Coordinates of C-alpha atoms in Angstrom, one line a residue:
X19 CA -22.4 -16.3 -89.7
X20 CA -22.1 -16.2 -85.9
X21 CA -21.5 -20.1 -85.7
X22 CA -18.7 -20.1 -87.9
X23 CA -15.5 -21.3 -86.4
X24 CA -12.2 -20.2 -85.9
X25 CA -9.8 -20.9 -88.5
X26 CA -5.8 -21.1 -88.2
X27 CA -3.9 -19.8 -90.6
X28 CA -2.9 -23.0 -92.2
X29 CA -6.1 -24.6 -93.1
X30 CA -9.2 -26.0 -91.3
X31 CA -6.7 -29.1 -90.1
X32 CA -4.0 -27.0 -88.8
X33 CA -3.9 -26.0 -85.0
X34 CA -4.4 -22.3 -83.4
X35 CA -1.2 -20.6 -82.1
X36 CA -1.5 -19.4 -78.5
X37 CA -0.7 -16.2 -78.3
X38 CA -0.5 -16.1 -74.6
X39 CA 3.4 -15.2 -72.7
X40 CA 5.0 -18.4 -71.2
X41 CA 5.8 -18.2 -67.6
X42 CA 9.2 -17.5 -66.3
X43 CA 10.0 -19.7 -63.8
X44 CA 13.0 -19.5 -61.8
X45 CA 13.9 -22.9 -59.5
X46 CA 15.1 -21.8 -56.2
X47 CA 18.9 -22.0 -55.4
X48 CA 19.9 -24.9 -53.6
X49 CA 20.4 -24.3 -49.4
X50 CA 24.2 -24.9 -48.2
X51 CA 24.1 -27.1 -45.0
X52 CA 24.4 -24.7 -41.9
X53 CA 27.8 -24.4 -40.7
X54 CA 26.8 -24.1 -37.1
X55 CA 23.7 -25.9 -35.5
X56 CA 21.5 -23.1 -33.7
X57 CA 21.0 -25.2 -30.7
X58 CA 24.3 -27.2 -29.3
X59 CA 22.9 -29.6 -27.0
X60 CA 25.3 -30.7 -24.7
X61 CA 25.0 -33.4 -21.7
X62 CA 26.8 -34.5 -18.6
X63 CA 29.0 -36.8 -20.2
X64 CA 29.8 -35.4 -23.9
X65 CA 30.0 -32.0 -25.3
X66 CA 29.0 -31.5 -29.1
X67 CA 31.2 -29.8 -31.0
X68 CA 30.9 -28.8 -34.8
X69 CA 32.6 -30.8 -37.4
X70 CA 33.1 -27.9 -39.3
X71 CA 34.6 -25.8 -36.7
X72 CA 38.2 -25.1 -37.4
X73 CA 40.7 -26.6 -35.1
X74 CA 43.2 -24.0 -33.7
X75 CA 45.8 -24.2 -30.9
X76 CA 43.3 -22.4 -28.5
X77 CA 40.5 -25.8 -28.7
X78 CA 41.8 -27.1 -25.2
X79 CA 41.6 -23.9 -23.4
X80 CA 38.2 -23.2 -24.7
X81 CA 36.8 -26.8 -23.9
X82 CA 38.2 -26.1 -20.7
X83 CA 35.8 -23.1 -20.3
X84 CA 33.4 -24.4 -22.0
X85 CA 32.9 -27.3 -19.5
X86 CA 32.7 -24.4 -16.7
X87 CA 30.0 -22.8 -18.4
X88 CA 28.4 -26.3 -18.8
X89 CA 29.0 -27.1 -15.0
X90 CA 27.4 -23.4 -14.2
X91 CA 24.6 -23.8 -16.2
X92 CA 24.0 -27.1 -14.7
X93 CA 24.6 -25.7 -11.3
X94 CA 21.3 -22.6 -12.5
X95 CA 19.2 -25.2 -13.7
X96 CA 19.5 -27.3 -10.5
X97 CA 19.5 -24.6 -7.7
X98 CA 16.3 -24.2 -7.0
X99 CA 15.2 -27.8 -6.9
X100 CA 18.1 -29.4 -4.5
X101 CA 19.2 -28.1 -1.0
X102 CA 22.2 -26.1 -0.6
X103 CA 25.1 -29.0 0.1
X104 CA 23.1 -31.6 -2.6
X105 CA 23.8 -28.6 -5.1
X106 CA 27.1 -28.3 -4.4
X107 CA 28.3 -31.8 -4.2
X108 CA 26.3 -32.3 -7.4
X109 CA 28.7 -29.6 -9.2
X110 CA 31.5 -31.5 -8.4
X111 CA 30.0 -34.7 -9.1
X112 CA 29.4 -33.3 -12.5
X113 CA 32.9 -31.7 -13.3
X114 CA 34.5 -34.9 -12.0
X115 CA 32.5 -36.9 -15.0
X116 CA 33.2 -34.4 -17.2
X117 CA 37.1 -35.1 -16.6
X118 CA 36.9 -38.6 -16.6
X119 CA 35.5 -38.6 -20.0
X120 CA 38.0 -36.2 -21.2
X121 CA 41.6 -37.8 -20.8
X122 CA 43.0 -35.1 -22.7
X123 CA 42.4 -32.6 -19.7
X124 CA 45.6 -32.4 -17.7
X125 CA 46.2 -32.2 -13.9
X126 CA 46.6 -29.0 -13.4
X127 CA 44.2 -28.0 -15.3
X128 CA 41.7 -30.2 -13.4
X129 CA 43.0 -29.1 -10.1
X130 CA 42.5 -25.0 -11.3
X131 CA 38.9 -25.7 -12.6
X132 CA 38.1 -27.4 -9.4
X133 CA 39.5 -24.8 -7.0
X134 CA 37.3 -22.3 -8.8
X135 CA 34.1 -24.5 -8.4
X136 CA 35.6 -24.6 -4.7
X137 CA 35.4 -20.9 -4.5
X138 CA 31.8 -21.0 -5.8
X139 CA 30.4 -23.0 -3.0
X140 CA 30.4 -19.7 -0.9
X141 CA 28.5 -17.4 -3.6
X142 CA 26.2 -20.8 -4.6
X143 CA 25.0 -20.7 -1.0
X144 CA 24.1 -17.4 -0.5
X145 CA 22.3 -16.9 -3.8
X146 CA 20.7 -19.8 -3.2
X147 CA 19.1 -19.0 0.0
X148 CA 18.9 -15.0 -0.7
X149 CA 15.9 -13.3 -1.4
X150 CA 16.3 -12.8 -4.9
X151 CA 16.7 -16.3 -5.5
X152 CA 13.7 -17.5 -3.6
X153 CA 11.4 -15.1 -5.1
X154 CA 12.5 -16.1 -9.0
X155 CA 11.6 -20.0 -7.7
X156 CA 8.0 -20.4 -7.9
X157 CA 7.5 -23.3 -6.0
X158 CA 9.6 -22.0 -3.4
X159 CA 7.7 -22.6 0.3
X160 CA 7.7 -19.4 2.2
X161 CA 7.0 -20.6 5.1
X162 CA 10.1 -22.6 5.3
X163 CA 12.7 -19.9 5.2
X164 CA 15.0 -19.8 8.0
X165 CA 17.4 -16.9 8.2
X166 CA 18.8 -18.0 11.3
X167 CA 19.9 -21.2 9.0
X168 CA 20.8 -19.0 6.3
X169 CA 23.3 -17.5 9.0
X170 CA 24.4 -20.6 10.2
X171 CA 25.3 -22.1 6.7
X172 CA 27.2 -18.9 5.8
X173 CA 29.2 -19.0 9.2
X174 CA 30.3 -22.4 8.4
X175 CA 31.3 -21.6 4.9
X176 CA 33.5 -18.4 6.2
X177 CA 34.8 -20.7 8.7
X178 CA 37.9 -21.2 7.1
X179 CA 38.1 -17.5 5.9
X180 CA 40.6 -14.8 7.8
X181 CA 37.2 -12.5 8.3
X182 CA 34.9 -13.1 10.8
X183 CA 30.9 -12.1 11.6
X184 CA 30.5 -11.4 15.3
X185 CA 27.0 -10.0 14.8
X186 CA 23.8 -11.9 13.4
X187 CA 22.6 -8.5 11.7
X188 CA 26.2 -8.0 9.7
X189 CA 25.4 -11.2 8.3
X190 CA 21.9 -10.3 7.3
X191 CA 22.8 -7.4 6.0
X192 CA 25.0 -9.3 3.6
X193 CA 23.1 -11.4 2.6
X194 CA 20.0 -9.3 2.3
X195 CA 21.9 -6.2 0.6
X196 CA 18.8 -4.0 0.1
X197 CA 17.2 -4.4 4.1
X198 CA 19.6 -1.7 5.3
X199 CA 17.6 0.9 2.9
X200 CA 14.5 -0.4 3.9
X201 CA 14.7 -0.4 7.4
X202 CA 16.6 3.1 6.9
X203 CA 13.0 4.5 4.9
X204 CA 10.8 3.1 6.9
X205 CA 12.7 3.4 10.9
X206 CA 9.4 4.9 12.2
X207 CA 7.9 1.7 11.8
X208 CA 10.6 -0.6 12.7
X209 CA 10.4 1.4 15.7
X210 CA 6.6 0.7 16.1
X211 CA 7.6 -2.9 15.5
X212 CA 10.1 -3.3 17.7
X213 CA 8.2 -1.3 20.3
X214 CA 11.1 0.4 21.1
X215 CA 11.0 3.0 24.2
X216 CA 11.1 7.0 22.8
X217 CA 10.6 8.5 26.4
X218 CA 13.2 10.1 28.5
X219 CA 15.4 8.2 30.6
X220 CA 14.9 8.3 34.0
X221 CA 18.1 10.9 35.1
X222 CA 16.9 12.7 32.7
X223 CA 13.3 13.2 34.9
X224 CA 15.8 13.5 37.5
X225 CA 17.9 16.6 35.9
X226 CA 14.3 18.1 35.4
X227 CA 13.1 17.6 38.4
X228 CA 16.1 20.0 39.8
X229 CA 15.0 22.4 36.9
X230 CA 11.4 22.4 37.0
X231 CA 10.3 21.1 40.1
X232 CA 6.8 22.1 39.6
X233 CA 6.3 20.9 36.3
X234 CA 7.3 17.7 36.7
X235 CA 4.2 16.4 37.9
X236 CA 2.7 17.4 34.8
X237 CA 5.5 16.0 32.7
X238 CA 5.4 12.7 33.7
X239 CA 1.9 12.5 33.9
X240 CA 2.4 13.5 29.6
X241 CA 4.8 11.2 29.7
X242 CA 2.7 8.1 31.3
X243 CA -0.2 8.6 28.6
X244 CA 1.7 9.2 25.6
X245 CA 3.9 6.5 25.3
X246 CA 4.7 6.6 21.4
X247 CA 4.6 10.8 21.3
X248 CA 7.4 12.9 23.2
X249 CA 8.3 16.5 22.7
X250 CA 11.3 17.4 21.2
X251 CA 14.2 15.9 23.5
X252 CA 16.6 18.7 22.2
X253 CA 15.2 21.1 24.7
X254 CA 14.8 18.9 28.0
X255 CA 19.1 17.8 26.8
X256 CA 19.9 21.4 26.9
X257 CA 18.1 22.3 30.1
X258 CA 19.9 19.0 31.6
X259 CA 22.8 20.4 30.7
X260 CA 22.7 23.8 31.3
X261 CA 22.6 23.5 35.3
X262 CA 25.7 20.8 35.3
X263 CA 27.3 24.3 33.7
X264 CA 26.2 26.2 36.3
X265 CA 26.8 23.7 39.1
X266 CA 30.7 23.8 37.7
X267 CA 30.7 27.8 37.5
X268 CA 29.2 27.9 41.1
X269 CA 32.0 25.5 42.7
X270 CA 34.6 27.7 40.8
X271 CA 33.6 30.8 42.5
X272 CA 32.9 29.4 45.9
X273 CA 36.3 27.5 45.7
X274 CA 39.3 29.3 44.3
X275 CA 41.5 27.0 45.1
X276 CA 39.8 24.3 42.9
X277 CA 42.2 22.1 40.7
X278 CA 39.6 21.6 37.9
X279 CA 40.8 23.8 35.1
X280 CA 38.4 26.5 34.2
X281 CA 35.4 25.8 31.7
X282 CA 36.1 21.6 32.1
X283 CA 33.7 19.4 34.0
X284 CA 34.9 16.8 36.3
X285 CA 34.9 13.3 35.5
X286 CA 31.3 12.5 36.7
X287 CA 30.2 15.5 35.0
X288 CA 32.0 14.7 31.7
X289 CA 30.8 11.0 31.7
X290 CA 27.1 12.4 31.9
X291 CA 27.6 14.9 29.9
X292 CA 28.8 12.6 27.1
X293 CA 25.4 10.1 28.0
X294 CA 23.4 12.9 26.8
X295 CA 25.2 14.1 23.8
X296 CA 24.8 10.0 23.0
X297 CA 21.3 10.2 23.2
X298 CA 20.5 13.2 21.8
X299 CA 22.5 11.6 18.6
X300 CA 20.0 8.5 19.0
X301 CA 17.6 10.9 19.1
X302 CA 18.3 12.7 15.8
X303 CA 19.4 9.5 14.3
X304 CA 16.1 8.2 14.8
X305 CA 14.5 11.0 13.2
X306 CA 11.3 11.3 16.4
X307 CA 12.7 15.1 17.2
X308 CA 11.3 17.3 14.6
X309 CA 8.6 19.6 16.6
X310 CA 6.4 20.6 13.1
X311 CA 6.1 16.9 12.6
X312 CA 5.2 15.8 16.4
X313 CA 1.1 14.9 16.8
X314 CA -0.8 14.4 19.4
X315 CA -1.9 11.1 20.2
X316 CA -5.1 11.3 20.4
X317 CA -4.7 13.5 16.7
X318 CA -2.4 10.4 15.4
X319 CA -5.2 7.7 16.3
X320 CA -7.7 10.8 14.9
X321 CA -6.4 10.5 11.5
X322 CA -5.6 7.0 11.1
X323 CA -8.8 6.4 12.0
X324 CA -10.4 8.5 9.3
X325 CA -12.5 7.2 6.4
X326 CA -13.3 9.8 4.3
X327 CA -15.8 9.6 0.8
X328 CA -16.2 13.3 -1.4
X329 CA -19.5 14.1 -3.2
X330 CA -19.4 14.1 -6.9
X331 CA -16.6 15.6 -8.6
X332 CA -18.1 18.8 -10.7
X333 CA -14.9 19.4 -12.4
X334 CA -10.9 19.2 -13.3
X335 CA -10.2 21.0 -10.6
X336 CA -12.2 19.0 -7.6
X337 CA -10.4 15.7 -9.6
X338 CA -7.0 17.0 -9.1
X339 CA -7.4 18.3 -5.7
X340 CA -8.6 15.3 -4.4
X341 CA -5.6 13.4 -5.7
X342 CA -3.2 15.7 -4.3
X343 CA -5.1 15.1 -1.3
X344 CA -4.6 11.3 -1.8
X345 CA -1.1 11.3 -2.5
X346 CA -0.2 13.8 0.2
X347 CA -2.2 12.0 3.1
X348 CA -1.6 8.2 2.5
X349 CA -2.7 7.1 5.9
X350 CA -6.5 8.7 5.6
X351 CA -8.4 5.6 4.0
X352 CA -10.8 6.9 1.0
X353 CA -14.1 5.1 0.3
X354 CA -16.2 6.1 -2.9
X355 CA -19.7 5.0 -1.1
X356 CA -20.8 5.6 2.3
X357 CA -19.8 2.7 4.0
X358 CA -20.5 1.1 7.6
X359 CA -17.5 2.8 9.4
X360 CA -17.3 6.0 7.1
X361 CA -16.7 8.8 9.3
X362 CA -16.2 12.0 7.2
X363 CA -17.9 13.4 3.9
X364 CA -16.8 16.2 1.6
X365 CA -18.8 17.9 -0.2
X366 CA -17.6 19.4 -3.3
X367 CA -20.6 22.1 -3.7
X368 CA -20.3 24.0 -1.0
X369 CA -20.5 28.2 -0.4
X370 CA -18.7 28.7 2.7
X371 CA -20.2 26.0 4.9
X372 CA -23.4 26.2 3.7
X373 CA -24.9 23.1 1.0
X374 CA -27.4 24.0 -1.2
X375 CA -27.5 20.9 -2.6
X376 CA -28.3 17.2 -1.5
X377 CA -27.2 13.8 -2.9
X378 CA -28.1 10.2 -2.0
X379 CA -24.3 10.2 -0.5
X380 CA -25.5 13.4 1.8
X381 CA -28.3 11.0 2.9
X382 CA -26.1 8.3 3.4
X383 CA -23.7 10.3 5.2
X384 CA -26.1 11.2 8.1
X385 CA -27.6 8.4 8.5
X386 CA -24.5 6.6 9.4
X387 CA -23.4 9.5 11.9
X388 CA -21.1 10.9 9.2
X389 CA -19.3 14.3 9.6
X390 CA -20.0 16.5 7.0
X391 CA -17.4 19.6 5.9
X392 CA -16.6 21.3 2.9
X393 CA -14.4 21.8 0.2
X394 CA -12.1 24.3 1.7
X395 CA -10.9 22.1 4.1
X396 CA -9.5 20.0 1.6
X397 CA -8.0 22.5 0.1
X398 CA -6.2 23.8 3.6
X399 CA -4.8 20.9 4.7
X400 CA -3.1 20.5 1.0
X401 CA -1.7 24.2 1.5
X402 CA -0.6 23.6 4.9
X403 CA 0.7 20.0 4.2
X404 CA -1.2 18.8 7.0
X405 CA -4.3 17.4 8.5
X406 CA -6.1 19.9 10.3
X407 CA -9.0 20.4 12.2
X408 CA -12.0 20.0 11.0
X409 CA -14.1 22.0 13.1
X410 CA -13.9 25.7 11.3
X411 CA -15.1 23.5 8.1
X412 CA -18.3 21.8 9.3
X413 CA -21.3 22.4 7.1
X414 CA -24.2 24.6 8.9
X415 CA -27.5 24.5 8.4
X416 CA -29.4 26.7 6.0
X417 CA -31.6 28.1 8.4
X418 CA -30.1 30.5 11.4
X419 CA -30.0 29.2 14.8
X420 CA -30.9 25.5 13.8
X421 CA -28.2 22.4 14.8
X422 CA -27.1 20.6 11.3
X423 CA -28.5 17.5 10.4
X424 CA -25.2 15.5 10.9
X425 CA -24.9 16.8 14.1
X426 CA -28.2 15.9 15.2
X427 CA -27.9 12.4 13.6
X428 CA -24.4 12.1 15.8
X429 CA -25.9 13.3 19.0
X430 CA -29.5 10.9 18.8
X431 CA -29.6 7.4 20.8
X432 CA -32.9 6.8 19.0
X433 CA -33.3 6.0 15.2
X434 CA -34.8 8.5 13.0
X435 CA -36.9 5.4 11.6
X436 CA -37.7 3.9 14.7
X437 CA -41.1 1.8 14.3
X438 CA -42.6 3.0 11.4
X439 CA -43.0 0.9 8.7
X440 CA -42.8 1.7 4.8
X441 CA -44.2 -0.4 1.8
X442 CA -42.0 0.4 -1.7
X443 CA -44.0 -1.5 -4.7
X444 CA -41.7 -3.1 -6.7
X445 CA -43.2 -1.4 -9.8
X446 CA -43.5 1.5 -8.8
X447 CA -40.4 2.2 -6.2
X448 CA -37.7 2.2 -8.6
X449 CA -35.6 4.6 -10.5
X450 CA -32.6 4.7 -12.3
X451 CA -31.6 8.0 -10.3
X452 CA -32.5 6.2 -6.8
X453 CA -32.3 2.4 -7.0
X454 CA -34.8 0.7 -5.1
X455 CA -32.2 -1.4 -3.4
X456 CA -30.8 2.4 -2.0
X457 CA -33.7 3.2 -0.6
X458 CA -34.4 0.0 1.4
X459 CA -30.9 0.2 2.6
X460 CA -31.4 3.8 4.0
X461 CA -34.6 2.9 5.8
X462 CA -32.8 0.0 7.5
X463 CA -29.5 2.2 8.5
X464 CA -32.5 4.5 10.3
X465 CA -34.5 1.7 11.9
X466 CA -37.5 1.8 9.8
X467 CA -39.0 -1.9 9.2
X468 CA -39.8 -2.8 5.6
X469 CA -42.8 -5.2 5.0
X470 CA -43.3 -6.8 1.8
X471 CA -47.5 -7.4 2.4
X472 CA -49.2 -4.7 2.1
X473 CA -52.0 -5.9 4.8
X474 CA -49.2 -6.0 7.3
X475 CA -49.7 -1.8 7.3
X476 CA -51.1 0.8 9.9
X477 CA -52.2 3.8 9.2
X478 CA -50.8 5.6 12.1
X479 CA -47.2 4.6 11.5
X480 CA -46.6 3.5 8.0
X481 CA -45.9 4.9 4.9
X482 CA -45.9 3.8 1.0
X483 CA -43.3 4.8 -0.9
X484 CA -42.9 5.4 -4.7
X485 CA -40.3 6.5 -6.9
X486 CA -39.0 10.2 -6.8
X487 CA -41.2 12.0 -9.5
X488 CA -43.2 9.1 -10.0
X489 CA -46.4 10.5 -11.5
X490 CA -48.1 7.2 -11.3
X491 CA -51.4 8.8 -9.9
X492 CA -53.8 5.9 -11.3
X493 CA -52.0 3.4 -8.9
X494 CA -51.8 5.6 -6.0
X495 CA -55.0 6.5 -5.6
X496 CA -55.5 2.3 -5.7
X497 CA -53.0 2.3 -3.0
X498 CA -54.8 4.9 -1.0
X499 CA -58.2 3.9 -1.4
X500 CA -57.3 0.6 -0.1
X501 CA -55.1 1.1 2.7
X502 CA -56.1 5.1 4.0
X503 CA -52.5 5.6 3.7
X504 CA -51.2 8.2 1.6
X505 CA -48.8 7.4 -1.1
X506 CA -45.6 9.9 -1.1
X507 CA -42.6 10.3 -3.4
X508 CA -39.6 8.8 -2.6
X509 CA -38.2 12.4 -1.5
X510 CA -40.0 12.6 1.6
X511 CA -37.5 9.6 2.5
X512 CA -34.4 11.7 1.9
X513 CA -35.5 15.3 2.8
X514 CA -36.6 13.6 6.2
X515 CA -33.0 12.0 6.2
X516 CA -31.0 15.0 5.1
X517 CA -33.0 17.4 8.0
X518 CA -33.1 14.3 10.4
X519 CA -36.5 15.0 11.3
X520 CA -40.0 13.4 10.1
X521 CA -41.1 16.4 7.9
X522 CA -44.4 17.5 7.8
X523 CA -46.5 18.2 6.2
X524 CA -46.6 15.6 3.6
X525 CA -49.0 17.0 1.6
X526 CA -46.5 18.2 -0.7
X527 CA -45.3 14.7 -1.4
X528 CA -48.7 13.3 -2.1
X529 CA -48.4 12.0 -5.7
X530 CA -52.6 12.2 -5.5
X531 CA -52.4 15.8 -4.3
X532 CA -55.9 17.2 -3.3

């Protein structure tokens, strides 16, 4: 029953109908050829145009602008790998070609299109050597730009023009629109630069000798030492000043017959007068006479000289004030690690000026001489907007009377380390809280020696180190046994550093306590 086969309707012979939908299948349409190429490629000597395009009364004037556009492009793609004068006689060299083979261009329309690539020559030369253009050519050769050429080239292309460029920096400023800005922003240090003089003039001293005798001793001597850093000029101006009035009022009364008109200083008055209200402009142009912003030198050199690394952040709030820090004081240079040169460490966890707790960076910190202060400093100079002394913010030490460790460390000529020698097993010395590497670089920072045999030890001035909390008891008492030293945790090393003293006793280190 189950091999019997299927039967079509018509017989055994006849064939089975497939019941199964045809498919619907659609050709696709025909594409119409594109009326306009995507890309028209044209040359030096031809210009493609469309077959299809329709011809107007119009064509002539737009092949017309067309070449220009053609000569222009050619004039983009070749400007940054030809000189100046190549570039431009290649322009015309290329419109003249174009016109040759295109009779249909007339003469005057050949003579306008030529004039205009005329008038280019100017613009081609300063774009060409400007800024802008150098920095979009890769290959461009830094060390071969010349302004002064760049000057020269542009006074010979305005040479024919009615206006003229007496100064150099007119010129520059041309050319370079942008520079004026700059040097506008940043004046204080074009001034540095340019080392250009911000003390008094000499009749200035004079006027002040007449005023203050007696201080002028002291003034110059201010003067002589801090080159870079005056006081405000406004005042000295106005003291200069004020006798020349008094001078005038004194001749009045002591001669009534005096032609000068009342309140008007003669002529050698007047022309002195009108020196200082010139400088005092200079002055206020150059922006050196605001008395909150005026430092001391020493303070300048003070700050610029800081290097300044923060404990660990402990929340949002140490993060942000630490940027605001950042951003506010540019000049202070921030490293994240302790660093050969550091000079200052904040620490983050501080009550008052006392730290409760220690890090690796507060171990760092004194052992390269580093000045330690707390939070609220930081916090200060952001409110006040300024850097300020850090002396009020120092951390103490926990016990009364005693000199900080940092201050110790600062004042010692002799290495905490000096002479003793430490062993640090390799599998035993380190941890991923205090990398072995960290510990090796501490006890060279305070003059300790590290040997790597372990016979090359003396009881009287070595020490074996092992890994804070190690609990490896089995292999110090090896260590011990065989060398009569004692075996200590790694946190002798940084309580020693932190207090800057060898502290004793070490008994409380001893991983083989007794």
């Amino acid at each position: 029953m189950w091999n019997m086969a299927i039967v079509g309707p018509g017989g055994i012979d006849s064939p089975i109908k497939d019941f199964r939908p045809m498919p619907q299948f659609t050709l696709p349409k025909p594409r119409n050829k594109r009326r306009h190429p995507l890309v028209e490629t044209v040359t030096s000597t031809s210009l493609k145009t469309s077959k299809l395009d329709i011809v107007n009364e119009n064509d002539d004037l737009k092949e017309n602008e067309l070449k220009v556009s053609v000569l222009r492009t050619i004039m983009a793609d070749t400007r940054t790998l030809l000189p100046v004068k190549q570039v431009c006689n290649y322009k015309l060299q290329q419109f003249h070609e174009l016109q040759l083979s295109n009779a249909s261009l007339s003469t005057d329309q050949y003579i306008n299109i030529s004039n205009k690539i005329k008038n280019e020559e100017t613009k081609v030369v300063i774009e060409n050597k400007s800024v802008g253009s150098q920095c979009e050519n890769l290959n461009y050769d830094y060390s071969k730009m010349d302004v002064r050429e760049s000057i020269r080239i542009f006074r010979e292309s305005q040479s024919d023009h009615t206006v003229s460029f007496v100064n150099d920096m007119d010129i520059l400023l041309l050319l370079i629109p942008g520079v004026k800005e700059i040097m506008l922003e940043n004046r204080s240090r074009v001034c540095e630069l340019l080392s250009i003089p911000t003390v008094l003039p000499p009749f200035i001293n004079q006027n002040m000798n007449l005023i203050h005798p007696e201080e002028n001793k002291n003034s110059q001597q201010i003067y002589s030492h801090n080159q870079d850093i005056i006081p405000s000029p406004t005042r000295y101006i106005q003291e200069c000043l004020d006798p020349l009035n008094n001078d005038l009022l004194d001749t009045q009364e002591v001669n009534p017959n005096n032609t000068v008109e009342p309140n008007k200083p003669s002529p050698s008055q007047r022309k002195e007068i009108q020196i200082l209200e010139k400088i005092e402009e200079t002055f206020s142009a150059l922006n050196f006479i605001l008395p909150q912003q005026v430092v001391d030198e020493d303070e300048r050199h003070h700050i610029n000289s800081m290097v300044i690394s923060v404990s660990r952040l402990m929340s949002r709030a140490d993060d942000s004030l630490v940027h605001e820090f950042r951003m506010m004081f540019q000049n202070i240079r921030f490293e994240e690690d302790i660093i050969e040169g550091s000079t200052h460490l904040v620490m983050m966890n501080t009550q008052g000026r006392v730290c409760q707790s220690r890090s690796l960076r507060y171990a760092f910190a004194i052992a390269r001489h580093c000045e330690i202060i707390g939070r609220t400093w930081m916090e200060h100079c952001v409110e006040r907007r300024k850097v300020i002394s850090t002396e009020s913010y120092t951390i103490t030490s926990p016990s009364n009377g005693s000199i900080p460790a940092w201050l110790l460390s600062k004042r010692s000529t002799k290495p905490l380390f000096a002479n003793k020698k430490f062993y640090l097993p390799t599998s035993f010395s380190d941890s991923h809280l205090v990398p072995r590497e960290k510990l090796l670089e501490l006890i060279s920072i305070c003059g300790g020696i590290h040997v790597t045999k372990i016979w090359e030890l003396h009881p009287s001035d070595s020490y074996i180190i092992f890994a804070p909390d190690s609990n490896e008891k089995d292999a110090a008492r090896r260590f011990e046994g065989d060398t009569k030293i004692p075996v200590l945790q790694a946190d002798w090393l940084l309580d020693s550093i932190s207090e800057f003293r060898l502290v004793s006793p070490v008994d409380i280190y001893r991983i083989c306590k007794k």
